[in-house]
Coordinates of C-alpha atoms in Angstrom, one line a residue:
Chain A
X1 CA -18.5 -7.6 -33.9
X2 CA -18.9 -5.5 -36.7
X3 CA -21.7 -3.1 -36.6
X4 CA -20.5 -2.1 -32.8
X5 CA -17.5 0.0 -34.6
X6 CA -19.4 2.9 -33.7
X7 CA -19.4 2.9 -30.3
X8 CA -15.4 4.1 -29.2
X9 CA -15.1 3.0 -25.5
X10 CA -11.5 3.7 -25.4
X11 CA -8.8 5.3 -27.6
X12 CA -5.8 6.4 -26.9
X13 CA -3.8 9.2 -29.1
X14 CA -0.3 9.8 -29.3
X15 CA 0.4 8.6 -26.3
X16 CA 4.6 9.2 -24.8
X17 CA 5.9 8.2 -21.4
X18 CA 9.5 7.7 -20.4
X19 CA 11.1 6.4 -17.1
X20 CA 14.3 8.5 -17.3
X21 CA 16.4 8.0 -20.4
X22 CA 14.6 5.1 -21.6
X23 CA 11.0 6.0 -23.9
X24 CA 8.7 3.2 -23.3
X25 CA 5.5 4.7 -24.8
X26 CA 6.3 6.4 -28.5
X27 CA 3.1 7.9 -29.4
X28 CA 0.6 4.5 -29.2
X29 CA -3.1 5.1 -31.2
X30 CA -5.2 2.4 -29.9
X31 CA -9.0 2.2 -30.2
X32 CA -11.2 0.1 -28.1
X33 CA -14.9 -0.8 -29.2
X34 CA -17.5 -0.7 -27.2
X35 CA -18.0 -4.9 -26.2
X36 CA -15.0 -6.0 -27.9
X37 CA -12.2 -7.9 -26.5
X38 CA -8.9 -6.4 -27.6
X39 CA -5.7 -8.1 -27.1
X40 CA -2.5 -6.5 -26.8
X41 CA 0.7 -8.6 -27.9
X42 CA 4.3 -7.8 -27.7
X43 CA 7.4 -8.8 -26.3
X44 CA 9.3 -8.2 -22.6
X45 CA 9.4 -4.3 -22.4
X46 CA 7.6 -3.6 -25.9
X47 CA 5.4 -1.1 -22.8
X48 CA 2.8 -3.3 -22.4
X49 CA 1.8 -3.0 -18.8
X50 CA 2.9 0.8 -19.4
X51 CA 0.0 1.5 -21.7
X52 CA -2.6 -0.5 -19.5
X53 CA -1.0 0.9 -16.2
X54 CA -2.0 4.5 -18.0
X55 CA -5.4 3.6 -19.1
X56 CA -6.2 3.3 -15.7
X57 CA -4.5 5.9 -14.5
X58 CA -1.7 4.1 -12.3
X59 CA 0.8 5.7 -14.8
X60 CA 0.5 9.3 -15.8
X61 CA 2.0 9.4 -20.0
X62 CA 3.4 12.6 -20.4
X63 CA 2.0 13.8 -23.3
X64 CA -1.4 12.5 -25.5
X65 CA -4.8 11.8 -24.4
X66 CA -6.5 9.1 -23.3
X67 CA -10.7 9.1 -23.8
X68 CA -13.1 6.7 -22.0
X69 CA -16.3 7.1 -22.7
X70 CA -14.9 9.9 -24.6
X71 CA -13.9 12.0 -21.0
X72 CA -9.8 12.5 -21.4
X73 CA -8.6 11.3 -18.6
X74 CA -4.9 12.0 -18.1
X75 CA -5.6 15.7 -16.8
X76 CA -8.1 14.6 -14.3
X77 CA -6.9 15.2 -10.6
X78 CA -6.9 12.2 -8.2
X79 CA -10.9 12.9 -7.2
X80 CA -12.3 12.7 -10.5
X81 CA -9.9 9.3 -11.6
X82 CA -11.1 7.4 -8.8
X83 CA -15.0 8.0 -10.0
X84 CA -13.4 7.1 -14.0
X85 CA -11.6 4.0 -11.8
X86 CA -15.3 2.7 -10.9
X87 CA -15.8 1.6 -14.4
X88 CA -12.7 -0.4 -14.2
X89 CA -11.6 -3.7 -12.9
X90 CA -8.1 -5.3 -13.1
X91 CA -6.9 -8.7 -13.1
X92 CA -3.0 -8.4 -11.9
X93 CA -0.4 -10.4 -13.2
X94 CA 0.5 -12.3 -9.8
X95 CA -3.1 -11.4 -8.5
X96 CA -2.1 -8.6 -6.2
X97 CA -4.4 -10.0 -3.5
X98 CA -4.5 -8.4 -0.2
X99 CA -2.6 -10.8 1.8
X100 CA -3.6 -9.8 5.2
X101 CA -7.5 -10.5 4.1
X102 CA -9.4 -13.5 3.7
X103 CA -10.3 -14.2 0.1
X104 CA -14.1 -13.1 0.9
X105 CA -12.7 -10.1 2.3
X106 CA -10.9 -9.4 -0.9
X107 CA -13.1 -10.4 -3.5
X108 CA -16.0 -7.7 -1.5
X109 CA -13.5 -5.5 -0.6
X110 CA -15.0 -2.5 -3.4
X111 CA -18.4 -3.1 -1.8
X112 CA -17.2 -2.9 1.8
X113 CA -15.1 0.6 0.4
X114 CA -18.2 1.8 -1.3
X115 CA -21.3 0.5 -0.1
X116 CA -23.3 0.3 3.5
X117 CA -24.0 -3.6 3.0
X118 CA -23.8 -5.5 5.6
X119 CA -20.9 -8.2 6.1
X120 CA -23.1 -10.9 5.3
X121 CA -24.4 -9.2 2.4
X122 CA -20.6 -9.2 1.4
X123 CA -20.1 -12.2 2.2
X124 CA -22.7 -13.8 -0.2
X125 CA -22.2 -11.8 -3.2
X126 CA -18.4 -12.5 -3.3
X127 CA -19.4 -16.4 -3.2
X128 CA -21.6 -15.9 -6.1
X129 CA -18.4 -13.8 -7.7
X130 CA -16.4 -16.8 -7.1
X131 CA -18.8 -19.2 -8.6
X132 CA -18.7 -16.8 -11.5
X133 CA -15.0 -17.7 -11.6
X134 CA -15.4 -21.3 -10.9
X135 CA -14.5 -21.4 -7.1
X136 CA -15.9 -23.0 -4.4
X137 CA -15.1 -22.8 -0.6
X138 CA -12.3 -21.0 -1.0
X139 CA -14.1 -17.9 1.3
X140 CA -12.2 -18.6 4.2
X141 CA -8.7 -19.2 2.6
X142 CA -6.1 -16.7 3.2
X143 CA -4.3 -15.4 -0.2
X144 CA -1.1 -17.2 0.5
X145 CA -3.1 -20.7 0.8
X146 CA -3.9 -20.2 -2.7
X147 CA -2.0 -21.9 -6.0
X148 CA -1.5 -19.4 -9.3
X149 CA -4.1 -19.9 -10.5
X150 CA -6.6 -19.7 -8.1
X151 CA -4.4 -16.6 -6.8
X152 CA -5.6 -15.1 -11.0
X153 CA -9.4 -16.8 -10.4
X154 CA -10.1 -14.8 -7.0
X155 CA -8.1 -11.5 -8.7
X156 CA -10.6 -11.8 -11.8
X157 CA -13.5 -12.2 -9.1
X158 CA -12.4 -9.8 -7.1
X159 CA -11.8 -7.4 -10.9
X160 CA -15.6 -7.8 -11.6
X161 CA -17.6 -7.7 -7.7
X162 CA -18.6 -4.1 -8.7
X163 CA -19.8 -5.0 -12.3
X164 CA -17.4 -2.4 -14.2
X165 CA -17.8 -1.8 -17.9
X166 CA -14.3 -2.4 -18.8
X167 CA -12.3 -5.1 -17.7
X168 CA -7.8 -5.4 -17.7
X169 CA -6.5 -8.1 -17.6
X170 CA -2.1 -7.9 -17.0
X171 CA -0.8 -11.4 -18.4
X172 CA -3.5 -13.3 -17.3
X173 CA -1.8 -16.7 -18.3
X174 CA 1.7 -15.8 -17.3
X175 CA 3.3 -18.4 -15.1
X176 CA 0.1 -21.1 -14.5
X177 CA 0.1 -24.0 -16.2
X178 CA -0.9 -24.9 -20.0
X179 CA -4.5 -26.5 -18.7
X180 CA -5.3 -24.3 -15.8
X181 CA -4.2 -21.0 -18.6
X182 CA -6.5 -22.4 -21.0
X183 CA -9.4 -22.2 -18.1
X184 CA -8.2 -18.6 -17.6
X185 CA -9.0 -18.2 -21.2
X186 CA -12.6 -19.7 -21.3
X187 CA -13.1 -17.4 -18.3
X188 CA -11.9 -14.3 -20.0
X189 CA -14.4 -15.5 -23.1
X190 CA -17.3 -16.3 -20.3
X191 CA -17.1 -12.9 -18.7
X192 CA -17.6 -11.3 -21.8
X193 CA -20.4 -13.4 -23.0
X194 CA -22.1 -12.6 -19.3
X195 CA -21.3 -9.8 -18.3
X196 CA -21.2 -7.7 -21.5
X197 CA -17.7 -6.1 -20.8
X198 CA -15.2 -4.1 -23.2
X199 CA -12.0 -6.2 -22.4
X200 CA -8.4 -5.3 -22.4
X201 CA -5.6 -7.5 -22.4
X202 CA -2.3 -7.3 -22.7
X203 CA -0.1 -10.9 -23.3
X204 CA 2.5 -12.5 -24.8
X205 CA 0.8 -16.1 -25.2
X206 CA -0.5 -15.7 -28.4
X207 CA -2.3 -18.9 -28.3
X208 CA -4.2 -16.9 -25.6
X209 CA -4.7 -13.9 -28.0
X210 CA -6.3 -15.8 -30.6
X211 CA -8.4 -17.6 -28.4
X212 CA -9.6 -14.2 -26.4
X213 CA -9.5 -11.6 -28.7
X214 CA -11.6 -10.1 -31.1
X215 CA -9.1 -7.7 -32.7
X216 CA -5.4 -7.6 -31.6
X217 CA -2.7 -4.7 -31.5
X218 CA 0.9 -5.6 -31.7
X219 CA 2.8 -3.5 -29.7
X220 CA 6.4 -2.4 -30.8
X221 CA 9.0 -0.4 -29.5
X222 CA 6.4 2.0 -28.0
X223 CA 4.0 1.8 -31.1
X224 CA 1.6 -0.1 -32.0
X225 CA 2.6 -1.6 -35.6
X226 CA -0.5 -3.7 -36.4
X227 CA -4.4 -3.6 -35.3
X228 CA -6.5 -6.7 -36.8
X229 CA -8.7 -9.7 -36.4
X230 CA -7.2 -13.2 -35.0
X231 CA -7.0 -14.0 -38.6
X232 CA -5.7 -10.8 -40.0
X233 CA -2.4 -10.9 -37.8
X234 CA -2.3 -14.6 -38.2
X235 CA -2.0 -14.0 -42.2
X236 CA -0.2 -10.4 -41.5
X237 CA 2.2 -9.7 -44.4
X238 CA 4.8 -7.4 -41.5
X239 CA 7.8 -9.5 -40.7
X240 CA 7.8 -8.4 -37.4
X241 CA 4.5 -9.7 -36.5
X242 CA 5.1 -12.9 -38.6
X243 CA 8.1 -13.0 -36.3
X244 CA 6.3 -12.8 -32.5
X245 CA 3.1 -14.7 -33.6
X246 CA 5.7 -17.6 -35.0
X247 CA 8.0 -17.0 -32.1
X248 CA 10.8 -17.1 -34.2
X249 CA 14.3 -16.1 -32.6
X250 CA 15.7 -15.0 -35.9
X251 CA 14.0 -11.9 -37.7
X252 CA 13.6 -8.3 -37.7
X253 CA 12.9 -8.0 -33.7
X254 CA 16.2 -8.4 -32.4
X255 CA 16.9 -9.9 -29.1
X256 CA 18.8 -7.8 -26.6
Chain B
X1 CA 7.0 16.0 3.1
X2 CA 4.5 16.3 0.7
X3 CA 3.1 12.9 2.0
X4 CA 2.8 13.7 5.6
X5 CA 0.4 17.2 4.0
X6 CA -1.8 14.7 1.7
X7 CA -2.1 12.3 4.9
X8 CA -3.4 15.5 6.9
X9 CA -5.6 16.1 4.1
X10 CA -7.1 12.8 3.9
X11 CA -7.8 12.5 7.6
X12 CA -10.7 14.6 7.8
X13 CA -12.3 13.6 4.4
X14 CA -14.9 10.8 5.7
X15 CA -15.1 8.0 5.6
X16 CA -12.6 7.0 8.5
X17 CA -11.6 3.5 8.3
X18 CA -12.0 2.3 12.1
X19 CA -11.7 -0.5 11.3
X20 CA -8.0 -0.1 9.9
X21 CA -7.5 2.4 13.1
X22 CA -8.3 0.2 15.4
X23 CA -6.1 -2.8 14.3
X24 CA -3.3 -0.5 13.6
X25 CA -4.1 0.8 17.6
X26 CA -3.7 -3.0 18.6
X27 CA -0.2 -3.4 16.9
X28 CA 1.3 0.2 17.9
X29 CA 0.0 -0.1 21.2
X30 CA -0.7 -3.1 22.7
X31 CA 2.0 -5.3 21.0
X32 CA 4.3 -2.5 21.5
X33 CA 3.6 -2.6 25.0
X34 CA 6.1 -5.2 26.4
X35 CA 9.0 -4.0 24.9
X36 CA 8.3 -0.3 25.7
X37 CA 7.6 -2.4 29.4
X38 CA 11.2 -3.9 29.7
X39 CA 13.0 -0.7 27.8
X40 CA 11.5 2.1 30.5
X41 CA 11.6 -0.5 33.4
X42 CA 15.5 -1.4 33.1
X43 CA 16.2 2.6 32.1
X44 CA 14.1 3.8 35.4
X45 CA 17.0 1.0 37.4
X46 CA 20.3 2.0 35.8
X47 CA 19.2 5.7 36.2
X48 CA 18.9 5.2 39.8
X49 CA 22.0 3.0 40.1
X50 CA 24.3 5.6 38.2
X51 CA 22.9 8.9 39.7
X52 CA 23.3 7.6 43.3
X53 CA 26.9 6.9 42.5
X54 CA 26.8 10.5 41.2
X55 CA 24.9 12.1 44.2
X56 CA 26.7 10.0 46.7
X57 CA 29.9 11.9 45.6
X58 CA 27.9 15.2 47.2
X59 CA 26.0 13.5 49.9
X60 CA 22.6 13.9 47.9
X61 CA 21.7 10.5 47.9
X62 CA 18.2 11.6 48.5
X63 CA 17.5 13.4 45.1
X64 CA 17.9 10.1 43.1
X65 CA 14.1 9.8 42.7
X66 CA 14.2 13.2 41.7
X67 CA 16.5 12.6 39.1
X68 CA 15.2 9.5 37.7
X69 CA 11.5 11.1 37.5
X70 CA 12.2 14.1 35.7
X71 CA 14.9 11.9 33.1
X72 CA 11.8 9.3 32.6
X73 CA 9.1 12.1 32.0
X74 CA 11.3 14.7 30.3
X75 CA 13.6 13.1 27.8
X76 CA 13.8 9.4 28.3
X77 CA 10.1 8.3 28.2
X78 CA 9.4 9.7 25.3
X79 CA 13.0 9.3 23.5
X80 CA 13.3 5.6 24.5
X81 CA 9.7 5.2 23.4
X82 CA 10.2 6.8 20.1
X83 CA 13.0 4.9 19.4
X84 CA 11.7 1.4 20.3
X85 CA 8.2 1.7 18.1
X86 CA 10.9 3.3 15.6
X87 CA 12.5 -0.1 15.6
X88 CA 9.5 -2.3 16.2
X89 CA 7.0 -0.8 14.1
X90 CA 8.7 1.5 11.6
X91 CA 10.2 -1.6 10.4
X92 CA 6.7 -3.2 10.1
X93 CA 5.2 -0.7 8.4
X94 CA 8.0 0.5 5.8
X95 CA 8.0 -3.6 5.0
X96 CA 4.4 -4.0 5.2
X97 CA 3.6 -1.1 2.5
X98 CA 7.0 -2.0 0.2
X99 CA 5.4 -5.9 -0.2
X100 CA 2.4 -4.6 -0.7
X101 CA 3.8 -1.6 -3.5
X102 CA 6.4 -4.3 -5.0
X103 CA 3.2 -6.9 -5.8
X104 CA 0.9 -4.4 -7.0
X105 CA -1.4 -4.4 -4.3
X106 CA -1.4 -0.7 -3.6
X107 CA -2.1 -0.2 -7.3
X108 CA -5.2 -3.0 -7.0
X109 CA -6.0 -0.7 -4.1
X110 CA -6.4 2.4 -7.1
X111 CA -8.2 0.2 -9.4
X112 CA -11.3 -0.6 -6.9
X113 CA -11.4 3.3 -6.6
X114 CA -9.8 3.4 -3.1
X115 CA -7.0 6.2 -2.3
X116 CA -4.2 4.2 -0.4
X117 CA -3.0 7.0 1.5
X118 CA -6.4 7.3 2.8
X119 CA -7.2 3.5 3.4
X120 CA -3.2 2.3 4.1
X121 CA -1.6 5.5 5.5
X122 CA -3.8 7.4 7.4
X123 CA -4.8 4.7 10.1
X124 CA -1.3 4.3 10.4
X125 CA -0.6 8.0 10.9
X126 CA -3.3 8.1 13.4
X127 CA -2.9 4.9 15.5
X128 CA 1.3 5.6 16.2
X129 CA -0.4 9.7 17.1
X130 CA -3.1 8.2 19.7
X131 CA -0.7 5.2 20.9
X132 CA 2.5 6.9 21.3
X133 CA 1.8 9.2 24.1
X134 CA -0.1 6.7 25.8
X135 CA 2.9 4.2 25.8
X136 CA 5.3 7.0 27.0
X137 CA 2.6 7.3 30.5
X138 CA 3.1 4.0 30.6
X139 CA 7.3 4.2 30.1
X140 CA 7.6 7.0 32.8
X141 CA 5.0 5.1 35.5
X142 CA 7.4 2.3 35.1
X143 CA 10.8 4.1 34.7
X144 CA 9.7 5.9 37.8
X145 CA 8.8 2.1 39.8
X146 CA 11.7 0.8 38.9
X147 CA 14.0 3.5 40.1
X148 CA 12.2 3.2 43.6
X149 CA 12.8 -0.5 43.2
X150 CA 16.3 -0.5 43.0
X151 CA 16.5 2.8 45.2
X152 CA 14.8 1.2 48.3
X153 CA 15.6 -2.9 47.4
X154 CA 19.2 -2.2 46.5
X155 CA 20.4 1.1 48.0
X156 CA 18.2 1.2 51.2
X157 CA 16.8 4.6 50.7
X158 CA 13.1 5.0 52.6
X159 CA 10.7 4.6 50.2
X160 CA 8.7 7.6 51.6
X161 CA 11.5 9.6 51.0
X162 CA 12.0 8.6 47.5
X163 CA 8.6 9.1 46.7
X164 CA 8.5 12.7 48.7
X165 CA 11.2 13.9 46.6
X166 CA 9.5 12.2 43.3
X167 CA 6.1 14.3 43.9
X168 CA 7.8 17.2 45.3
X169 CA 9.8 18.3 42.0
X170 CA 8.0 16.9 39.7
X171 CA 5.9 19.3 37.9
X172 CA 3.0 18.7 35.4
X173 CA 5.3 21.2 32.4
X174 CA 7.3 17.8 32.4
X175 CA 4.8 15.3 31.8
X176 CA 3.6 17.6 29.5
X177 CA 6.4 18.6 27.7
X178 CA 7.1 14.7 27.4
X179 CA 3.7 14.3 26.0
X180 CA 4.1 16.7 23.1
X181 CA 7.2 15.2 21.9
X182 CA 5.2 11.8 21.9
X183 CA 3.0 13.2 19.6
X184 CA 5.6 14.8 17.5
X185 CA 7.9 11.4 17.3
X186 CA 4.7 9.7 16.6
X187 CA 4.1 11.6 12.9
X188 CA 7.9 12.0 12.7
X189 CA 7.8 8.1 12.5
X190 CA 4.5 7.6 10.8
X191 CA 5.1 9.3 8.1
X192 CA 8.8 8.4 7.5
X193 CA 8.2 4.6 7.7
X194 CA 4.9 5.1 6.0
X195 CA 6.6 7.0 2.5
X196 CA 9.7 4.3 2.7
X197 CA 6.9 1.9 2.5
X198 CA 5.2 3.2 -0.2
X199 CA 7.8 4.3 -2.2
X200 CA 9.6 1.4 -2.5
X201 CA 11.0 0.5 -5.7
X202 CA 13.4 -3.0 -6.9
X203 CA 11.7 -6.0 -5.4
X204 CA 12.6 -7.9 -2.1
X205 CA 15.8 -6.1 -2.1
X206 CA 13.9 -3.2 -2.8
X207 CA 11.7 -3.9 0.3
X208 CA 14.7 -4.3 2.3
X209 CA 15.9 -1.3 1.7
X210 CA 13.1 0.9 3.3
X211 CA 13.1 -0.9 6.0
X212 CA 16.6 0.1 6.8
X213 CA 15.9 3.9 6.1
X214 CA 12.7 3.8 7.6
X215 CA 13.7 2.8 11.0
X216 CA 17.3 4.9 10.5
X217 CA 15.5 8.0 9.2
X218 CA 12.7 7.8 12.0
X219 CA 15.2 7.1 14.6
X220 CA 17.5 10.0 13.8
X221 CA 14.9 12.4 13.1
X222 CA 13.6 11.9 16.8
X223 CA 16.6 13.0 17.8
X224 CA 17.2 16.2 16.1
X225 CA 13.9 16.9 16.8
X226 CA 13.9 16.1 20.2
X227 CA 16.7 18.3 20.7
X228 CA 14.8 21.4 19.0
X229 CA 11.8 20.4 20.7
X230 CA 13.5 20.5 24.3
X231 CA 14.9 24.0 23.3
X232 CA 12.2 25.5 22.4
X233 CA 10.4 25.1 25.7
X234 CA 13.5 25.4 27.6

């Protein structure tokens, strides 16, 4: 990976946002290579899904700046984020599927909103998206007919039927099982071998982080306290990240 | 507030989803349509039954189909309308928008670059706009058949009569007049059930929740509307 340092996709600056009293977000610096998969660990409520919910511009932080592509995007207005949203795809934590659709219907629903192609059209290249993903004859299901993790395999087609440059992923192993998370995984790898994505994830299976990620952040009461290699926080000298990659109870994280 | 201004701004910013339109048309309208059926149907009876007890009291028997076409046209097509789609599809569409806000659909709506007010909200708005009025024809015709029913099957008045004294007095201000309010309780409802819907916050309970206000809030804003809407073309 090295050599591509160059090339900032994403970074993120001082980056605050509070829900009421409580401050989530405390002034995050991330930076996000261009091809790189970066991995974002943490516990419950370290702001995970905050700072990915604002990179996409679900969440608006209240103060900082956000750059992709070097364009700061948390002053855009709601025209201008859904053209910066194009580049984007996101794999939801419980798949967010639209349950009133077929999964063909969901998986080519971006080419239906932005393209003339016809249904068939549609049709086809949502099957080859869910080849990609390692689905079969699932076209005709309905969302609810689906198990977990087929639910996160037709998301993560769905995430890259208009071949964005950066792809989310919210928890993409949360609450499947060991075998089918460790497919999700090989997936996450695969799409970035094929389809030459910068990757964002955010997770608190760090046997999913090492396995995914090129460089992982550790995100801690709103900052991020660590930015490394697999190895690097593996071997990190910080207590606290000793602490969540161990997933020790006892240490300097405390639990509420 | 602000919602119901975006959803006016979206409307005319192509491209339209018919196909969302017309599916929303289906459930306001056409599944709406047996229950507006039975509600305007049963009003139009008891309306004649109780204003003939009135009128009998001052020998003007024969001005019950007056009465019961005017209430139908005026006030109670429209009113009982509101209220029913209020109940039927407020309901659906506050619980309909708070699943889909509560499992993160509307924000997987963002992230494929499509604006939800645009693609969820707006056929919504439109479809309860188009349907409503045409329900509330459909309330008065049938208010106003079964008044004659039970005026000439039950009460023995001559049906020519009945339907003299309908056409005579009734003038085209109050279908008109009932018209307009459809139109008015149909964004009044729209766009209450709609924001309940998308605003919903807390889960299943959360869900829950709008549902309640949405049909509530809908229901009782018809009504102080109505009210204002009446006096102002008094």
């Amino acid at each position: 990976m090295q050599g591509m340092e160059s090339t900032i996709k994403i970074r993120v600056v001082h980056l605050y946002k509070s829900f009421g009293d409580k401050q989530v977000l405390r002034g995050v610096d991330l930076e996000v290579w261009q091809g790189e998969s970066m991995v974002v660990i943490g516990g419950s409520g370290s702001g995970k899904t905050v700072l990915i919910k604002c990179i996409i511009g679900l969440i608006r932080p209240e103060q900082g700046e956000i750059r992709v592509d070097g364009l700061e995007i948390t002053s855009l207005n709601a025209k201008e984020m859904n053209e910066v949203r194009k580049k984007f795809g996101m794999l939801f934590q419980a798949g967010a599927l639209f349950d009133s659709m077929k999964v063909w219907e969901n998986v080519g629903f971006g080419l239906r909103q932005q393209t003339r192609l016809s249904e068939e059209e549609i049709r086809k290249n949502a099957s080859e998206k869910l080849a990609l993903v390692g689905l079969k004859d699932v076209e005709d299901l309905m969302p609810s007919e689906l198990s977990g993790g087929m639910r996160k395999r037709v998301s993560l087609a769905r995430a890259i039927a208009m071949e964005p440059e950066i792809l989310l992923y919210d928890e993409p192993t949360t609450g499947i099982d060991p075998i089918m998370a460790d497919a999700i995984n090989d997936l996450i790898v695969q799409m970035k071998e094929k389809l030459n994505v910068t990757s964002i994830a955010i997770t608190h299976d760090i046997k999913s982080a090492y396995k995914i990620a090129d460089r992982i952040a550790m995100l801690y009461q709103g900052k991020i306290i660590e930015v490394g290699t697999p190895e690097e926080i593996r071997n990190s000298p910080n207590p606290m990240v000793q602490q969540f990659v161990e997933g020790r109870s006892e240490g300097p994280i405390k639990i509420l | 507030m602000i919602l119901f201004v975006q959803t006016l701004g979206w409307i005319f910013r192509p491209p339209l989803q018919g196909r969302e339109i017309l599916k929303q048309m289906e459930e306001v309208g056409v599944r709406s349509f047996p229950v507006v059926v039975i509600t305007a149907g049963f009003t139009g009876m008891v309306l004649a039954l109780q204003s003939f007890t009135g009128f009998k009291r001052f020998g003007a028997e024969t001005m019950v189909g007056t009465i019961v076409a005017l209430s139908m046209t005026r006030e109670l097509g429209p009113v009982l309308t509101g209220l029913m789609v209020s109940g039927r599809m407020g309901s659906a569409m506050a619980a309909e928008l708070g699943t889909m806000r509560v499992t993160e659909q509307i924000d997987a709506l963002y992230t494929l670059a499509t604006n939800p007010i645009k693609y969820l909200i707006v056929p919504r708005f439109l479809a309860t706009l188009i349907m409503l009025p045409i329900l509330v024809i459909f309330a008065d015709v049938i208010g106003i058949l079964g008044g004659y029913l039970v005026s000439v099957q039950i009460l023995g008045t001559n049906p020519t009569l009945y339907f003299r004294r309908t056409w005579d007095f009734l003038e085209l201000i109050d279908l008109y007049s009932g018209l307009l309010k459809a139109v008015f309780f149909g964004m009044i409802l729209a766009t209450i059930s709609c924001y309940q819907g998308f605003s919903t916050q807390g889960g299943a309970e959360g869900v829950g929740r709008a549902t309640t206000k949405a049909v509530v809030l809908s229901s009782l804003t018809i009504l102080i509307f109505n009210y204002f809407i009446t006096a102002f073309l008094f």
